[in-house]
mmCIF file of C-alpha atoms and ligand atoms in Angstrom:
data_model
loop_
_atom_site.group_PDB
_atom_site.id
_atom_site.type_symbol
_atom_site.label_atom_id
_atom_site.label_comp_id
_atom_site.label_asym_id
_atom_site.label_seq_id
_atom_site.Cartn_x
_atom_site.Cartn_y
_atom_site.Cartn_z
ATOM 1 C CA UNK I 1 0.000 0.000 0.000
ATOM 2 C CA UNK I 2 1.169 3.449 -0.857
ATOM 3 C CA UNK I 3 1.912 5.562 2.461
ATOM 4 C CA UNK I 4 -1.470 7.570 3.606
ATOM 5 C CA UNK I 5 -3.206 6.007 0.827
ATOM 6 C CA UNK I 6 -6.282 4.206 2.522
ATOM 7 C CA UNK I 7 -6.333 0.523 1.756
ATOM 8 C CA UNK I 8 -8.591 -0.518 -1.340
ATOM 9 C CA UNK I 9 -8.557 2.990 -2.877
ATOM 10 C CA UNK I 10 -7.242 3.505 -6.627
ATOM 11 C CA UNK I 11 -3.998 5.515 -6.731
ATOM 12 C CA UNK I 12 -4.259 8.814 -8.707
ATOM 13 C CA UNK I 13 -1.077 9.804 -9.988
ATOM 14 C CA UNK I 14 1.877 8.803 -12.158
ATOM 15 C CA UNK I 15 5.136 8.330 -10.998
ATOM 16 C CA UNK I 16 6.527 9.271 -7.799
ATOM 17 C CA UNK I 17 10.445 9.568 -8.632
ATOM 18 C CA UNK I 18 12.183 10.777 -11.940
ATOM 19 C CA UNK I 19 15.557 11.312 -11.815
ATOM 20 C CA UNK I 20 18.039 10.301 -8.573
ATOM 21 C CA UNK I 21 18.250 13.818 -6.581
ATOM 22 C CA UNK I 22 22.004 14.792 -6.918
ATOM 23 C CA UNK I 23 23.472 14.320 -3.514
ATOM 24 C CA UNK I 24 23.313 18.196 -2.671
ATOM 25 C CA UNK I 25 19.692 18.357 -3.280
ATOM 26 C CA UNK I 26 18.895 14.769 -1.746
ATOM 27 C CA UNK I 27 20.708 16.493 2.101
ATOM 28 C CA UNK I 28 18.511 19.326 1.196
ATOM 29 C CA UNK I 29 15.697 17.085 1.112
ATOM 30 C CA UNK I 30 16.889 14.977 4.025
ATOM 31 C CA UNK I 31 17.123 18.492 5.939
ATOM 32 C CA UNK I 32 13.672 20.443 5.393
ATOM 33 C CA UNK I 33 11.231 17.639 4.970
ATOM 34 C CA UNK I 34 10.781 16.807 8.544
ATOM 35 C CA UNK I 35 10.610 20.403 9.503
ATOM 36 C CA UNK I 36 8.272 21.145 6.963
ATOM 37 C CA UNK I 37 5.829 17.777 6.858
ATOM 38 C CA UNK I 38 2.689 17.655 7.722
ATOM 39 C CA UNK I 39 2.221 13.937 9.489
ATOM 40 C CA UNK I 40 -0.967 12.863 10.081
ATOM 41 C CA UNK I 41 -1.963 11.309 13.613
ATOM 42 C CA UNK I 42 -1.825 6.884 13.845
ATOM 43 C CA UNK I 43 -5.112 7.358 15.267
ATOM 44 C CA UNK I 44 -7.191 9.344 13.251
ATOM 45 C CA UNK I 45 -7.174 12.473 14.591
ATOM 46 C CA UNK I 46 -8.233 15.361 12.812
ATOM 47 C CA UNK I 47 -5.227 18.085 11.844
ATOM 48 C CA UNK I 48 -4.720 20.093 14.456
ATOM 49 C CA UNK I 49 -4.627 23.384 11.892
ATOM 50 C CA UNK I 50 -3.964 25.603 14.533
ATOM 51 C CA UNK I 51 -0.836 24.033 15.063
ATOM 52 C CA UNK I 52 0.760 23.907 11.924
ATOM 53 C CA UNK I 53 2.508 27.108 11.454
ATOM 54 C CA UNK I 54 4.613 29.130 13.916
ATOM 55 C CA UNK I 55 2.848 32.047 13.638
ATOM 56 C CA UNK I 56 -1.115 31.606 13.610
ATOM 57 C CA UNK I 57 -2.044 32.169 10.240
ATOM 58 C CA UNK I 58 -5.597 34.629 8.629
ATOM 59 C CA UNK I 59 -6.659 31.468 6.894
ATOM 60 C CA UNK I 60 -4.969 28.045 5.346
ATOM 61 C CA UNK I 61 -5.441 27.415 1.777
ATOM 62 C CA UNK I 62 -4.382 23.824 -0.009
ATOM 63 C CA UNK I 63 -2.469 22.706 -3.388
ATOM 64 C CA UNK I 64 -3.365 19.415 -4.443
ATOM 65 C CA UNK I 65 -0.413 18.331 -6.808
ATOM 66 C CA UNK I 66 1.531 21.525 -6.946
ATOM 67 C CA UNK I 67 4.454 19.842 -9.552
ATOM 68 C CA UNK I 68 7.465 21.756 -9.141
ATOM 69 C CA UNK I 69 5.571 24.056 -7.223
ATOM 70 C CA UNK I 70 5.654 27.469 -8.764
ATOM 71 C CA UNK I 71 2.397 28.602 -8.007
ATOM 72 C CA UNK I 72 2.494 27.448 -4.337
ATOM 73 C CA UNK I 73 5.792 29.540 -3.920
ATOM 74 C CA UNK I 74 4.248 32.691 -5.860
ATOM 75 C CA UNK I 75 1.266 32.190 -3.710
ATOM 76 C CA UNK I 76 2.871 31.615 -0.258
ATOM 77 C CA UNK I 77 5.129 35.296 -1.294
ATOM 78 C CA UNK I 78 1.865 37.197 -2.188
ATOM 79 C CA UNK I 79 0.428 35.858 0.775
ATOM 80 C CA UNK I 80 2.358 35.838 4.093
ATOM 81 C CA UNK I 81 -0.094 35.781 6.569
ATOM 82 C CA UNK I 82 -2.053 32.732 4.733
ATOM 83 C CA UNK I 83 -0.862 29.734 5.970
ATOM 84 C CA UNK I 84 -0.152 27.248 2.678
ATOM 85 C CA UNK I 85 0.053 23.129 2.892
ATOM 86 C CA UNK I 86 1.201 21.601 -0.395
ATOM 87 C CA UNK I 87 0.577 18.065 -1.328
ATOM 88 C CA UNK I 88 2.585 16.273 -3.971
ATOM 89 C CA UNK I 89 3.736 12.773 -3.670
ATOM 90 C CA UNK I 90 6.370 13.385 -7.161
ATOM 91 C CA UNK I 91 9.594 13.548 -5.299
ATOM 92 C CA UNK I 92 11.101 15.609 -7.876
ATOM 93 C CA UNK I 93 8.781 18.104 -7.547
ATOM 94 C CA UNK I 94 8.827 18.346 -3.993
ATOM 95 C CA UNK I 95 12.675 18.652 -3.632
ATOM 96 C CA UNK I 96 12.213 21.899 -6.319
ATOM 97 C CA UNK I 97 9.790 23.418 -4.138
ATOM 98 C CA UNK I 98 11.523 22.815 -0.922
ATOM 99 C CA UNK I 99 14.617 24.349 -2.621
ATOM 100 C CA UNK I 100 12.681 27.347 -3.014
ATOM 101 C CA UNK I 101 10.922 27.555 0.146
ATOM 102 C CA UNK I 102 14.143 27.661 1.734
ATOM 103 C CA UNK I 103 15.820 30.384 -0.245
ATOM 104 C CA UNK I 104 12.903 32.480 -0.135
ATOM 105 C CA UNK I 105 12.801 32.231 3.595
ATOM 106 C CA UNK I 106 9.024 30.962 3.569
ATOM 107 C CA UNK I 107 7.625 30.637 6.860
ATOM 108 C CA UNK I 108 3.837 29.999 5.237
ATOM 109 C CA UNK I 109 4.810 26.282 3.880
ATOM 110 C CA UNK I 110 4.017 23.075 5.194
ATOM 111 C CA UNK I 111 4.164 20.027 2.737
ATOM 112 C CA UNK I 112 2.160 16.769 2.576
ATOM 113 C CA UNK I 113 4.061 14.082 0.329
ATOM 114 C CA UNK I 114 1.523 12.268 -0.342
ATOM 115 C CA UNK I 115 -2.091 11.792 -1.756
ATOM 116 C CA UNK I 116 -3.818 14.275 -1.146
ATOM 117 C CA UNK I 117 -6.896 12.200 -0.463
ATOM 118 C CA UNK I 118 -5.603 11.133 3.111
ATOM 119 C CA UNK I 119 -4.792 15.127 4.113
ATOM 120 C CA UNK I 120 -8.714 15.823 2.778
ATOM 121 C CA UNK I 121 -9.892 13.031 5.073
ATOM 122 C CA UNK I 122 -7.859 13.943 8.060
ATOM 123 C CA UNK I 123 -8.634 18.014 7.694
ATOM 124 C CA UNK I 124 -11.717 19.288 10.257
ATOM 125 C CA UNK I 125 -14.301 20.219 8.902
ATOM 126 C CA UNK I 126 -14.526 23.987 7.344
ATOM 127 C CA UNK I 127 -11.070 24.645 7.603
ATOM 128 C CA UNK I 128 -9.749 25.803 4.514
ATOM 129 C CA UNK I 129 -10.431 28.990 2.815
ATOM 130 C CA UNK I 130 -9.054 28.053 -0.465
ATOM 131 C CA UNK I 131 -7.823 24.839 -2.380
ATOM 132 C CA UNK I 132 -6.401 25.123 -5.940
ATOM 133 C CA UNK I 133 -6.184 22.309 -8.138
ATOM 134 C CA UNK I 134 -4.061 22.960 -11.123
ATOM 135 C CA UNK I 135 -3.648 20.833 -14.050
ATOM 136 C CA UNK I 136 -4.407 17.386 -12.586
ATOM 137 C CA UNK I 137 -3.364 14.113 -14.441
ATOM 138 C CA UNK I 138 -6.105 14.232 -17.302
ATOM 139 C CA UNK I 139 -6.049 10.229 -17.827
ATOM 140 C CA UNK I 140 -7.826 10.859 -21.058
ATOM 141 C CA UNK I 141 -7.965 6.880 -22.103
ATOM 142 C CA UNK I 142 -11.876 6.465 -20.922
ATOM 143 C CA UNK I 143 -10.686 3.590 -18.749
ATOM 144 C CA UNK I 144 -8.498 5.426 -16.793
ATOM 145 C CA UNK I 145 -11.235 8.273 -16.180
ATOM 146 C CA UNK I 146 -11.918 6.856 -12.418
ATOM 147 C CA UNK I 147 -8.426 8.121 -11.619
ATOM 148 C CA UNK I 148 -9.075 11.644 -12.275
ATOM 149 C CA UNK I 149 -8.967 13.594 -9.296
ATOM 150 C CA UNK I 150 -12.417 15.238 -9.377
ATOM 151 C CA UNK I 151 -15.292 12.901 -8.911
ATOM 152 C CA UNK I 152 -17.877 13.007 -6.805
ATOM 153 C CA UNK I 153 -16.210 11.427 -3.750
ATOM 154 C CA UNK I 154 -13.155 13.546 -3.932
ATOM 155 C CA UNK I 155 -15.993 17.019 -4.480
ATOM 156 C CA UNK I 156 -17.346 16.201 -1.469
ATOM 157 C CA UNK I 157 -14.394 15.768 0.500
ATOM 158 C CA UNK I 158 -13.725 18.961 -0.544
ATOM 159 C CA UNK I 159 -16.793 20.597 0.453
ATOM 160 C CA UNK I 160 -16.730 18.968 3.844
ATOM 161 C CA UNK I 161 -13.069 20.693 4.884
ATOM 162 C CA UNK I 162 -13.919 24.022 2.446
ATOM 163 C CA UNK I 163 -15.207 27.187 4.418
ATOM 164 C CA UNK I 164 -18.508 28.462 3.614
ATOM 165 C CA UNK I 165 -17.744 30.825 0.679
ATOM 166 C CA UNK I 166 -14.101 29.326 0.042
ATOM 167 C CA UNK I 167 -12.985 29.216 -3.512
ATOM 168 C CA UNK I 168 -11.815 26.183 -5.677
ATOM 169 C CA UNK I 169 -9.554 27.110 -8.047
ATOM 170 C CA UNK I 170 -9.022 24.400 -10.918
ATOM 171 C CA UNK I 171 -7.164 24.595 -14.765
ATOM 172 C CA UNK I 172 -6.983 22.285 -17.438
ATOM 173 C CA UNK I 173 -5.490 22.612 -20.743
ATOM 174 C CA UNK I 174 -7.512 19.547 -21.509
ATOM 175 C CA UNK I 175 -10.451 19.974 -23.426
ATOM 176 C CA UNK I 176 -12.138 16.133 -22.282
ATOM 177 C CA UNK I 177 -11.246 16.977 -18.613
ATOM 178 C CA UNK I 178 -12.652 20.375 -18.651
ATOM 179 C CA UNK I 179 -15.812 19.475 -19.443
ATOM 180 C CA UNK I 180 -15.566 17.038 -17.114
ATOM 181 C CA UNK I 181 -14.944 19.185 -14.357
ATOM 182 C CA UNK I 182 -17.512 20.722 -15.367
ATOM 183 C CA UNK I 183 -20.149 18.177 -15.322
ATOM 184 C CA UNK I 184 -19.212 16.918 -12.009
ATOM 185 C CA UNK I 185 -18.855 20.820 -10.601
ATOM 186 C CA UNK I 186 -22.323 21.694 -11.820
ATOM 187 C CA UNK I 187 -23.787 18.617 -10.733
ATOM 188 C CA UNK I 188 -22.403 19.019 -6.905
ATOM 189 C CA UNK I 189 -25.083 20.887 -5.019
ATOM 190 C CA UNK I 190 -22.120 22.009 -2.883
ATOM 191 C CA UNK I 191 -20.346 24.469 -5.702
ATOM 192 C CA UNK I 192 -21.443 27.663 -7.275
ATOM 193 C CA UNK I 193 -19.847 28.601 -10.612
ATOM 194 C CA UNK I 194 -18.190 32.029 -10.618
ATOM 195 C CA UNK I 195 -18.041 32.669 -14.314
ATOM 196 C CA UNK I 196 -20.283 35.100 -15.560
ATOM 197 C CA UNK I 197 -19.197 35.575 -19.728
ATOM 198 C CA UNK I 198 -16.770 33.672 -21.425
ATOM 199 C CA UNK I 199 -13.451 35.452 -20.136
ATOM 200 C CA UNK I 200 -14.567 34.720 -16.685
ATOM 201 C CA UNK I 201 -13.273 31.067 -17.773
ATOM 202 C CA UNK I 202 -10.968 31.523 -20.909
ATOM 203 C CA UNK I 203 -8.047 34.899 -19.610
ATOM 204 C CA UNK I 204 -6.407 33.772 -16.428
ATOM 205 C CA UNK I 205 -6.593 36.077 -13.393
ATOM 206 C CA UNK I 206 -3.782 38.344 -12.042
ATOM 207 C CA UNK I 207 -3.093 36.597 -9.187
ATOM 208 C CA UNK I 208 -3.009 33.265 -10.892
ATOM 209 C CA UNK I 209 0.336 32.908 -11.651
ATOM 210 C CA UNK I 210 1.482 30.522 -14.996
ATOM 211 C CA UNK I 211 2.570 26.767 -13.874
ATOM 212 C CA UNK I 212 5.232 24.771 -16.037
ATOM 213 C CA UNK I 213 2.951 22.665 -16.833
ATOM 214 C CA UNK I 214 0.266 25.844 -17.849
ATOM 215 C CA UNK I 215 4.015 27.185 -20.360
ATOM 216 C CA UNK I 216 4.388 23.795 -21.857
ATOM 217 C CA UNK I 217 0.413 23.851 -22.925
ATOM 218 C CA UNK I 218 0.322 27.214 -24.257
ATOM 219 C CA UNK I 219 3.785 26.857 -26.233
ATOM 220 C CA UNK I 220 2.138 23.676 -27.548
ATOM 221 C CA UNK I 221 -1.271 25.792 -28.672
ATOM 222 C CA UNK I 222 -3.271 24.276 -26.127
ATOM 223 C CA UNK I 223 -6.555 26.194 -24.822
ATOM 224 C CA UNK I 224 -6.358 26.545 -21.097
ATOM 225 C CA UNK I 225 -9.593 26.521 -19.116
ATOM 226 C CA UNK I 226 -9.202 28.599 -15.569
ATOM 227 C CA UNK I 227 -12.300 27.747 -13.198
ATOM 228 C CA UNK I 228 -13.560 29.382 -10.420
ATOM 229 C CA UNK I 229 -16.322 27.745 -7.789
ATOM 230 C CA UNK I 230 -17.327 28.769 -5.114
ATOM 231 C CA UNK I 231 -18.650 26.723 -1.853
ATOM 232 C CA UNK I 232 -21.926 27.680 -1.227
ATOM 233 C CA UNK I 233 -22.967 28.230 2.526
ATOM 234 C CA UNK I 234 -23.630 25.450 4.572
ATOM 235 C CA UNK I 235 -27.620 25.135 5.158
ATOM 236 C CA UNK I 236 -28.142 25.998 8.833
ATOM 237 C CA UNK I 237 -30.954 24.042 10.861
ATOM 238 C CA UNK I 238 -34.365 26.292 10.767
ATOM 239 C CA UNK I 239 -35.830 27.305 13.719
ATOM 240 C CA UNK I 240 -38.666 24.381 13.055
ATOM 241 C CA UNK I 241 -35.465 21.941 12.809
ATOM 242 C CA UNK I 242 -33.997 22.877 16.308
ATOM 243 C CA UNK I 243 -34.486 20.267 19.264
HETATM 244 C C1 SAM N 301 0.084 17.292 -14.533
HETATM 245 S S1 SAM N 301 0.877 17.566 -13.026
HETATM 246 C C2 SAM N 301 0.567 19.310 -12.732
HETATM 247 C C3 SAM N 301 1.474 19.872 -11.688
HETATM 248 C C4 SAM N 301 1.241 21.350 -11.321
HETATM 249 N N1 SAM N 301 -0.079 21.554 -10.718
HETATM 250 C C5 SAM N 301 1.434 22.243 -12.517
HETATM 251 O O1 SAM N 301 0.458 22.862 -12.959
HETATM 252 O O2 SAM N 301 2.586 22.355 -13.005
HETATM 253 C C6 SAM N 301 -0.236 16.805 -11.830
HETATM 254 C C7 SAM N 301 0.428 16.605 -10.476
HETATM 255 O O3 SAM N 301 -0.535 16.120 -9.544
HETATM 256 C C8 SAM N 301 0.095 15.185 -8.687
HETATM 257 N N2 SAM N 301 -0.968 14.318 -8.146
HETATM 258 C C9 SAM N 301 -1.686 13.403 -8.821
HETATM 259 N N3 SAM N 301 -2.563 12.790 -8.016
HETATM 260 C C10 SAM N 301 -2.407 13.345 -6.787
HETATM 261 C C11 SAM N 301 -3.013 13.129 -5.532
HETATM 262 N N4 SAM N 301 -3.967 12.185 -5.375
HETATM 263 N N5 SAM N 301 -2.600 13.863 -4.477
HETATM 264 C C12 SAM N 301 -1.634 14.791 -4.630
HETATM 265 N N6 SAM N 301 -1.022 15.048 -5.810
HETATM 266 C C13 SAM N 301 -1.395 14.331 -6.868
HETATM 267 C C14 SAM N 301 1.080 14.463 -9.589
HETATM 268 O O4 SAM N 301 2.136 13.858 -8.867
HETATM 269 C C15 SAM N 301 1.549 15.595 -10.504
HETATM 270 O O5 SAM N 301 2.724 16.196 -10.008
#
């Protein structure tokens, strides 16, 4: 079984090694990973949030698969009183964006190496007041479709650990995925669409910075899609509900 990955679920993502880490970047690793790791409690416990960073953070927002973590870095800069956790379980990736979080002095960054799945499940309810989910693995063979990230399980395990009001922030540059998202966004009674006309969706946002992965799509004249949902408020009992 993969570590944090909960026994008879499907694993999500490619590989989780490339290349060896050169031996300077391997102590980096070695060094910063168990300061910076978020593990999560042998018996269940729900993330103690409040915990996490030195200095009590306005809010915490989540990456799910931040790749070599360019946006999480650019975020966590913008953003230094929002406390960030990153989850990636691609090594590679991971040693790039500790790298960075390290020469950039970042206080805001906490890292999860795994799936992502086992953070979402371990989080307290309405904790996070944003999650972004950029690019994730498109599987476009239709039998690989059940490992795509959103699905109706992993939308509301989102919604259960989202804020009221929190924003999901999702891109694909592919076109079968988008309208996937879609599908499964609109259908989730949990999400409100932000887009109002077409640039709402198509022209990415100022404070959305460009992945790798977003470069290597546009040099390759891929359309990107740049989504925006919202979670709607929770539904509180009515006074006729109340014991
Ligand atoms: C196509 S890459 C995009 C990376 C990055 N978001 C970007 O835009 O450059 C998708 C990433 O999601 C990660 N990933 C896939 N499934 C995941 C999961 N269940 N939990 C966390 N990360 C996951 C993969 O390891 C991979 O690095």
């Amino acid at each position: 079984m993969v570590e944090g990955q909960a026994a008879g679920t499907r694993r999500l993502y490619g590989r989780r090694q490339g290349h060896r880490l050169r031996p300077a970047q391997r102590a980096r690793f070695e060094r910063l990973l168990p300061k910076l790791r978020l593990v999560l409690a042998d018996d269940g416990a729900p993330v103690a949030c409040e915990t996490l960073f030195s200095n009590p953070p306005d809010d915490i927002w989540l990456e799910i698969g931040f790749g070599g973590g360019e946006h999480l870095i650019w975020q966590a800069k913008a953003h230094p009183k929002i406390g960030f956790l990153g989850c990636e379980p691609f090594v590679n990736g991971l040693a790039r964006l500790l790298t960075q979080v390290e020469a950039e002095k970042l206080q805001n960054v906490r890292v999860f190496p795994d799936d992502a799945r086992a953070l979402l499940a371990a989080l307290p309810p309405a904790s996070l007041g944003r999650v972004f989910l950029l690019f994730p693995d498109p599987w476009p063979k239709t039998r690989h479709h059940k490992r795509r990230f959103v699905s109706e399980e992993n939308l509301q395990a989102l919604a259960r650990v989202m804020k009221d009001g929190a924003e999901l922030r999702l891109a694909s540059d592919d076109a079968g995925y988008v309208e996937w998202m879609l599908r499964h966004l609109l259908a989730a009674a949990d999400f409100a669409w932000e887009a109002k006309v077409s640039a709402d969706w198509h022209v990415r946002p100022a404070d959305w910075p460009p992945t790798r992965y977003e470069a290597k799509a546009v040099r390759e004249g891929r359309e990107i899609a740049y989504l925006r949902f919202r979670r709607r408020p929770r539904r509180r009992p009515g006074r006729a509900e109340k014991g």
